[in-house]
């Protein structure tokens, strides 16, 4: 038999480490972590059709800005960006608000949560020309995995954010990851 609570999740531990490091890092201007979504807000958003997996993520951290080119929206900001899910004339992408929920941006390209499968999808390499991409690639099997395995992993973040070797020491998110003990 196991005891009652399984303890903090890897997501909670990671976000707590980042918040602690950020609190002592007044020099990091470009890296921010949102607060947490409360149960009442989550219930209201779920009733409005916001995917449960996204709401569960927002209960731990309601938005993450890794700098100017990579961010996961907080709920309020996500609601303002759902126009990205609308079909675009002559785009080969299967855009649909019934199938996708926009949860962030990478290199001026939206990041979507697949409502059916829960995967995180996008075409970040296409940047602002994302509507011309042939398809959306799966960036992670879920939003929690996307944050932990792509954004909280320095090598993956560098690839997504296009941080070249000369800029590594200046990137605030990479500094925050190091200070939080997440540099690998």
PDB file of C-alpha atoms in Angstrom:
ATOM      1  CA  UNK A   1       0.000   0.000   0.000  1.00  0.00           C
ATOM      2  CA  UNK A   2       1.078   3.526  -0.663  1.00  0.00           C
ATOM      3  CA  UNK A   3       0.604   6.586   1.467  1.00  0.00           C
ATOM      4  CA  UNK A   4      -1.989   9.246   0.633  1.00  0.00           C
ATOM      5  CA  UNK A   5      -0.272  11.886  -1.494  1.00  0.00           C
ATOM      6  CA  UNK A   6       2.327  10.928  -4.098  1.00  0.00           C
ATOM      7  CA  UNK A   7       4.304  14.115  -3.424  1.00  0.00           C
ATOM      8  CA  UNK A   8       5.156  16.960  -5.755  1.00  0.00           C
ATOM      9  CA  UNK A   9       5.260  16.252  -9.460  1.00  0.00           C
ATOM     10  CA  UNK A  10       8.329  16.834 -11.610  1.00  0.00           C
ATOM     11  CA  UNK A  11       6.526  19.836 -13.107  1.00  0.00           C
ATOM     12  CA  UNK A  12       5.862  21.349  -9.676  1.00  0.00           C
ATOM     13  CA  UNK A  13       9.439  20.738  -8.545  1.00  0.00           C
ATOM     14  CA  UNK A  14      10.836  22.290 -11.722  1.00  0.00           C
ATOM     15  CA  UNK A  15       8.583  25.358 -11.536  1.00  0.00           C
ATOM     16  CA  UNK A  16       9.365  25.780  -7.824  1.00  0.00           C
ATOM     17  CA  UNK A  17      13.109  25.674  -8.582  1.00  0.00           C
ATOM     18  CA  UNK A  18      12.654  28.238 -11.369  1.00  0.00           C
ATOM     19  CA  UNK A  19      10.557  30.535  -9.152  1.00  0.00           C
ATOM     20  CA  UNK A  20      13.128  30.364  -6.367  1.00  0.00           C
ATOM     21  CA  UNK A  21      15.960  31.164  -8.784  1.00  0.00           C
ATOM     22  CA  UNK A  22      13.954  33.961 -10.413  1.00  0.00           C
ATOM     23  CA  UNK A  23      13.146  35.556  -7.041  1.00  0.00           C
ATOM     24  CA  UNK A  24      16.865  35.997  -6.421  1.00  0.00           C
ATOM     25  CA  UNK A  25      17.663  37.128  -9.965  1.00  0.00           C
ATOM     26  CA  UNK A  26      16.667  40.759 -10.376  1.00  0.00           C
ATOM     27  CA  UNK A  27      18.962  40.996 -13.395  1.00  0.00           C
ATOM     28  CA  UNK A  28      16.806  38.643 -15.533  1.00  0.00           C
ATOM     29  CA  UNK A  29      14.379  40.853 -17.399  1.00  0.00           C
ATOM     30  CA  UNK A  30      13.246  38.582 -20.213  1.00  0.00           C
ATOM     31  CA  UNK A  31      12.337  35.444 -18.240  1.00  0.00           C
ATOM     32  CA  UNK A  32       9.025  35.412 -16.406  1.00  0.00           C
ATOM     33  CA  UNK A  33       6.797  32.806 -14.792  1.00  0.00           C
ATOM     34  CA  UNK A  34       3.086  33.336 -14.345  1.00  0.00           C
ATOM     35  CA  UNK A  35       1.211  32.620 -11.150  1.00  0.00           C
ATOM     36  CA  UNK A  36      -1.232  29.764 -10.755  1.00  0.00           C
ATOM     37  CA  UNK A  37      -4.795  29.308 -11.911  1.00  0.00           C
ATOM     38  CA  UNK A  38      -7.269  28.697  -9.104  1.00  0.00           C
ATOM     39  CA  UNK A  39     -10.018  26.058  -9.149  1.00  0.00           C
ATOM     40  CA  UNK A  40     -12.839  28.533  -9.830  1.00  0.00           C
ATOM     41  CA  UNK A  41     -11.034  30.014 -12.856  1.00  0.00           C
ATOM     42  CA  UNK A  42     -10.184  26.514 -14.114  1.00  0.00           C
ATOM     43  CA  UNK A  43     -13.781  25.321 -13.765  1.00  0.00           C
ATOM     44  CA  UNK A  44     -15.085  28.373 -15.635  1.00  0.00           C
ATOM     45  CA  UNK A  45     -12.523  27.931 -18.413  1.00  0.00           C
ATOM     46  CA  UNK A  46     -13.279  24.180 -18.689  1.00  0.00           C
ATOM     47  CA  UNK A  47     -16.956  25.040 -19.121  1.00  0.00           C
ATOM     48  CA  UNK A  48     -15.910  27.379 -21.955  1.00  0.00           C
ATOM     49  CA  UNK A  49     -14.111  24.512 -23.723  1.00  0.00           C
ATOM     50  CA  UNK A  50     -10.482  25.082 -22.677  1.00  0.00           C
ATOM     51  CA  UNK A  51      -8.650  21.716 -22.756  1.00  0.00           C
ATOM     52  CA  UNK A  52      -8.227  20.062 -19.347  1.00  0.00           C
ATOM     53  CA  UNK A  53      -4.502  19.295 -19.890  1.00  0.00           C
ATOM     54  CA  UNK A  54      -3.813  22.986 -20.473  1.00  0.00           C
ATOM     55  CA  UNK A  55      -5.787  23.977 -17.374  1.00  0.00           C
ATOM     56  CA  UNK A  56      -3.886  21.407 -15.304  1.00  0.00           C
ATOM     57  CA  UNK A  57      -0.629  22.982 -16.502  1.00  0.00           C
ATOM     58  CA  UNK A  58      -1.904  26.476 -15.657  1.00  0.00           C
ATOM     59  CA  UNK A  59      -2.699  25.313 -12.113  1.00  0.00           C
ATOM     60  CA  UNK A  60       1.082  24.918 -11.670  1.00  0.00           C
ATOM     61  CA  UNK A  61       2.259  27.827 -13.822  1.00  0.00           C
ATOM     62  CA  UNK A  62      -0.121  30.158 -15.659  1.00  0.00           C
ATOM     63  CA  UNK A  63       2.189  31.212 -18.453  1.00  0.00           C
ATOM     64  CA  UNK A  64       5.930  31.154 -19.118  1.00  0.00           C
ATOM     65  CA  UNK A  65       7.928  33.691 -21.080  1.00  0.00           C
ATOM     66  CA  UNK A  66      11.381  32.398 -21.926  1.00  0.00           C
ATOM     67  CA  UNK A  67      12.223  35.602 -23.737  1.00  0.00           C
ATOM     68  CA  UNK A  68      11.015  37.356 -26.843  1.00  0.00           C
ATOM     69  CA  UNK A  69      10.878  34.304 -29.106  1.00  0.00           C
ATOM     70  CA  UNK A  70       9.483  31.491 -26.910  1.00  0.00           C
ATOM     71  CA  UNK A  71       6.472  31.578 -24.635  1.00  0.00           C
ATOM     72  CA  UNK A  72       3.596  29.540 -23.286  1.00  0.00           C
ATOM     73  CA  UNK A  73       0.571  31.706 -22.665  1.00  0.00           C
ATOM     74  CA  UNK A  74      -1.255  32.123 -19.407  1.00  0.00           C
ATOM     75  CA  UNK A  75      -4.984  31.401 -19.703  1.00  0.00           C
ATOM     76  CA  UNK A  76      -6.014  35.018 -20.224  1.00  0.00           C
ATOM     77  CA  UNK A  77      -3.467  35.530 -22.996  1.00  0.00           C
ATOM     78  CA  UNK A  78      -4.291  32.164 -24.588  1.00  0.00           C
ATOM     79  CA  UNK A  79      -7.935  33.168 -24.876  1.00  0.00           C
ATOM     80  CA  UNK A  80      -6.827  36.223 -26.899  1.00  0.00           C
ATOM     81  CA  UNK A  81      -4.831  34.071 -29.351  1.00  0.00           C
ATOM     82  CA  UNK A  82      -7.398  31.489 -30.428  1.00  0.00           C
ATOM     83  CA  UNK A  83      -7.753  33.201 -33.823  1.00  0.00           C
ATOM     84  CA  UNK A  84      -4.616  31.246 -34.813  1.00  0.00           C
ATOM     85  CA  UNK A  85      -6.755  28.086 -34.798  1.00  0.00           C
ATOM     86  CA  UNK A  86      -9.072  29.415 -37.513  1.00  0.00           C
ATOM     87  CA  UNK A  87      -8.641  28.014 -41.033  1.00  0.00           C
ATOM     88  CA  UNK A  88      -6.495  30.141 -43.364  1.00  0.00           C
ATOM     89  CA  UNK A  89      -7.264  30.310 -47.087  1.00  0.00           C
ATOM     90  CA  UNK A  90      -4.680  28.412 -49.178  1.00  0.00           C
ATOM     91  CA  UNK A  91      -2.876  27.049 -46.100  1.00  0.00           C
ATOM     92  CA  UNK A  92      -2.186  23.313 -46.206  1.00  0.00           C
ATOM     93  CA  UNK A  93      -2.539  23.124 -42.407  1.00  0.00           C
ATOM     94  CA  UNK A  94      -5.666  21.503 -40.916  1.00  0.00           C
ATOM     95  CA  UNK A  95      -6.503  24.463 -38.686  1.00  0.00           C
ATOM     96  CA  UNK A  96      -9.710  24.207 -36.670  1.00  0.00           C
ATOM     97  CA  UNK A  97     -10.768  25.602 -33.279  1.00  0.00           C
ATOM     98  CA  UNK A  98     -12.560  22.307 -32.633  1.00  0.00           C
ATOM     99  CA  UNK A  99      -9.280  20.390 -33.062  1.00  0.00           C
ATOM    100  CA  UNK A 100      -6.637  22.838 -31.793  1.00  0.00           C
ATOM    101  CA  UNK A 101      -6.086  25.221 -28.893  1.00  0.00           C
ATOM    102  CA  UNK A 102      -3.323  27.848 -29.191  1.00  0.00           C
ATOM    103  CA  UNK A 103      -1.102  27.743 -26.084  1.00  0.00           C
ATOM    104  CA  UNK A 104       1.973  29.759 -27.082  1.00  0.00           C
ATOM    105  CA  UNK A 105       4.390  31.086 -29.668  1.00  0.00           C
ATOM    106  CA  UNK A 106       7.846  30.104 -30.890  1.00  0.00           C
ATOM    107  CA  UNK A 107       9.654  32.291 -33.425  1.00  0.00           C
ATOM    108  CA  UNK A 108       6.380  34.071 -34.328  1.00  0.00           C
ATOM    109  CA  UNK A 109       4.654  30.735 -35.029  1.00  0.00           C
ATOM    110  CA  UNK A 110       1.766  29.556 -32.839  1.00  0.00           C
ATOM    111  CA  UNK A 111       2.049  26.452 -30.672  1.00  0.00           C
ATOM    112  CA  UNK A 112      -1.099  24.349 -30.439  1.00  0.00           C
ATOM    113  CA  UNK A 113      -2.497  21.739 -28.102  1.00  0.00           C
ATOM    114  CA  UNK A 114      -4.227  18.956 -30.045  1.00  0.00           C
ATOM    115  CA  UNK A 115      -7.642  18.688 -28.373  1.00  0.00           C
ATOM    116  CA  UNK A 116      -8.035  14.996 -29.271  1.00  0.00           C
ATOM    117  CA  UNK A 117      -4.607  13.534 -28.579  1.00  0.00           C
ATOM    118  CA  UNK A 118      -3.182  16.108 -26.168  1.00  0.00           C
ATOM    119  CA  UNK A 119       0.051  16.559 -28.124  1.00  0.00           C
ATOM    120  CA  UNK A 120       1.761  19.916 -28.588  1.00  0.00           C
ATOM    121  CA  UNK A 121       1.974  20.818 -32.267  1.00  0.00           C
ATOM    122  CA  UNK A 122       3.621  23.570 -34.240  1.00  0.00           C
ATOM    123  CA  UNK A 123       5.838  24.631 -37.116  1.00  0.00           C
ATOM    124  CA  UNK A 124       8.399  26.802 -35.300  1.00  0.00           C
ATOM    125  CA  UNK A 125      11.031  26.442 -38.033  1.00  0.00           C
ATOM    126  CA  UNK A 126       8.671  28.247 -40.402  1.00  0.00           C
ATOM    127  CA  UNK A 127       8.532  31.300 -38.121  1.00  0.00           C
ATOM    128  CA  UNK A 128       6.159  34.008 -39.321  1.00  0.00           C
ATOM    129  CA  UNK A 129       5.459  31.978 -42.484  1.00  0.00           C
ATOM    130  CA  UNK A 130       3.982  29.120 -40.414  1.00  0.00           C
ATOM    131  CA  UNK A 131       0.685  29.117 -42.361  1.00  0.00           C
ATOM    132  CA  UNK A 132       2.655  27.944 -45.420  1.00  0.00           C
ATOM    133  CA  UNK A 133       4.137  24.924 -43.608  1.00  0.00           C
ATOM    134  CA  UNK A 134       3.190  21.550 -45.079  1.00  0.00           C
ATOM    135  CA  UNK A 135       2.178  20.181 -41.682  1.00  0.00           C
ATOM    136  CA  UNK A 136       2.280  20.749 -37.964  1.00  0.00           C
ATOM    137  CA  UNK A 137       4.908  18.613 -36.265  1.00  0.00           C
ATOM    138  CA  UNK A 138       4.459  17.092 -32.845  1.00  0.00           C
ATOM    139  CA  UNK A 139       6.748  19.000 -30.507  1.00  0.00           C
ATOM    140  CA  UNK A 140       5.866  16.894 -27.437  1.00  0.00           C
ATOM    141  CA  UNK A 141       3.253  14.345 -26.363  1.00  0.00           C
ATOM    142  CA  UNK A 142       1.664  16.885 -23.969  1.00  0.00           C
ATOM    143  CA  UNK A 143       2.011  20.372 -22.542  1.00  0.00           C
ATOM    144  CA  UNK A 144       3.771  19.236 -19.368  1.00  0.00           C
ATOM    145  CA  UNK A 145       6.287  17.221 -21.418  1.00  0.00           C
ATOM    146  CA  UNK A 146       6.759  20.202 -23.750  1.00  0.00           C
ATOM    147  CA  UNK A 147       7.674  22.444 -20.833  1.00  0.00           C
ATOM    148  CA  UNK A 148       9.887  19.918 -19.041  1.00  0.00           C
ATOM    149  CA  UNK A 149      11.606  18.295 -22.021  1.00  0.00           C
ATOM    150  CA  UNK A 150      11.832  21.227 -24.414  1.00  0.00           C
ATOM    151  CA  UNK A 151      11.755  24.515 -22.475  1.00  0.00           C
ATOM    152  CA  UNK A 152      13.371  23.428 -19.190  1.00  0.00           C
ATOM    153  CA  UNK A 153      16.078  21.495 -21.057  1.00  0.00           C
ATOM    154  CA  UNK A 154      18.849  23.937 -22.042  1.00  0.00           C
ATOM    155  CA  UNK A 155      19.869  22.142 -25.255  1.00  0.00           C
ATOM    156  CA  UNK A 156      16.278  21.786 -26.483  1.00  0.00           C
ATOM    157  CA  UNK A 157      15.431  25.352 -25.544  1.00  0.00           C
ATOM    158  CA  UNK A 158      18.509  26.634 -27.415  1.00  0.00           C
ATOM    159  CA  UNK A 159      17.349  24.773 -30.514  1.00  0.00           C
ATOM    160  CA  UNK A 160      13.768  26.083 -30.296  1.00  0.00           C
ATOM    161  CA  UNK A 161      14.793  29.656 -29.472  1.00  0.00           C
ATOM    162  CA  UNK A 162      17.577  29.670 -32.076  1.00  0.00           C
ATOM    163  CA  UNK A 163      20.148  30.766 -29.481  1.00  0.00           C
ATOM    164  CA  UNK A 164      23.541  30.560 -31.167  1.00  0.00           C
ATOM    165  CA  UNK A 165      26.815  29.900 -29.347  1.00  0.00           C
ATOM    166  CA  UNK A 166      27.700  33.593 -29.193  1.00  0.00           C
ATOM    167  CA  UNK A 167      24.458  34.490 -27.387  1.00  0.00           C
ATOM    168  CA  UNK A 168      24.268  31.625 -24.867  1.00  0.00           C
ATOM    169  CA  UNK A 169      25.803  33.628 -22.032  1.00  0.00           C
ATOM    170  CA  UNK A 170      23.344  36.496 -22.607  1.00  0.00           C
ATOM    171  CA  UNK A 171      20.077  34.517 -22.803  1.00  0.00           C
ATOM    172  CA  UNK A 172      18.068  35.168 -19.626  1.00  0.00           C
ATOM    173  CA  UNK A 173      16.127  31.886 -19.791  1.00  0.00           C
ATOM    174  CA  UNK A 174      19.351  29.871 -20.021  1.00  0.00           C
ATOM    175  CA  UNK A 175      20.726  31.852 -17.067  1.00  0.00           C
ATOM    176  CA  UNK A 176      17.578  31.064 -15.096  1.00  0.00           C
ATOM    177  CA  UNK A 177      17.810  27.358 -15.942  1.00  0.00           C
ATOM    178  CA  UNK A 178      21.424  27.320 -14.694  1.00  0.00           C
ATOM    179  CA  UNK A 179      20.557  29.180 -11.501  1.00  0.00           C
ATOM    180  CA  UNK A 180      17.699  26.766 -10.855  1.00  0.00           C
ATOM    181  CA  UNK A 181      20.077  23.815 -11.249  1.00  0.00           C
ATOM    182  CA  UNK A 182      18.445  22.653 -14.485  1.00  0.00           C
ATOM    183  CA  UNK A 183      21.420  22.902 -16.780  1.00  0.00           C
ATOM    184  CA  UNK A 184      21.638  19.173 -17.261  1.00  0.00           C
TER     185      UNK A 184
END
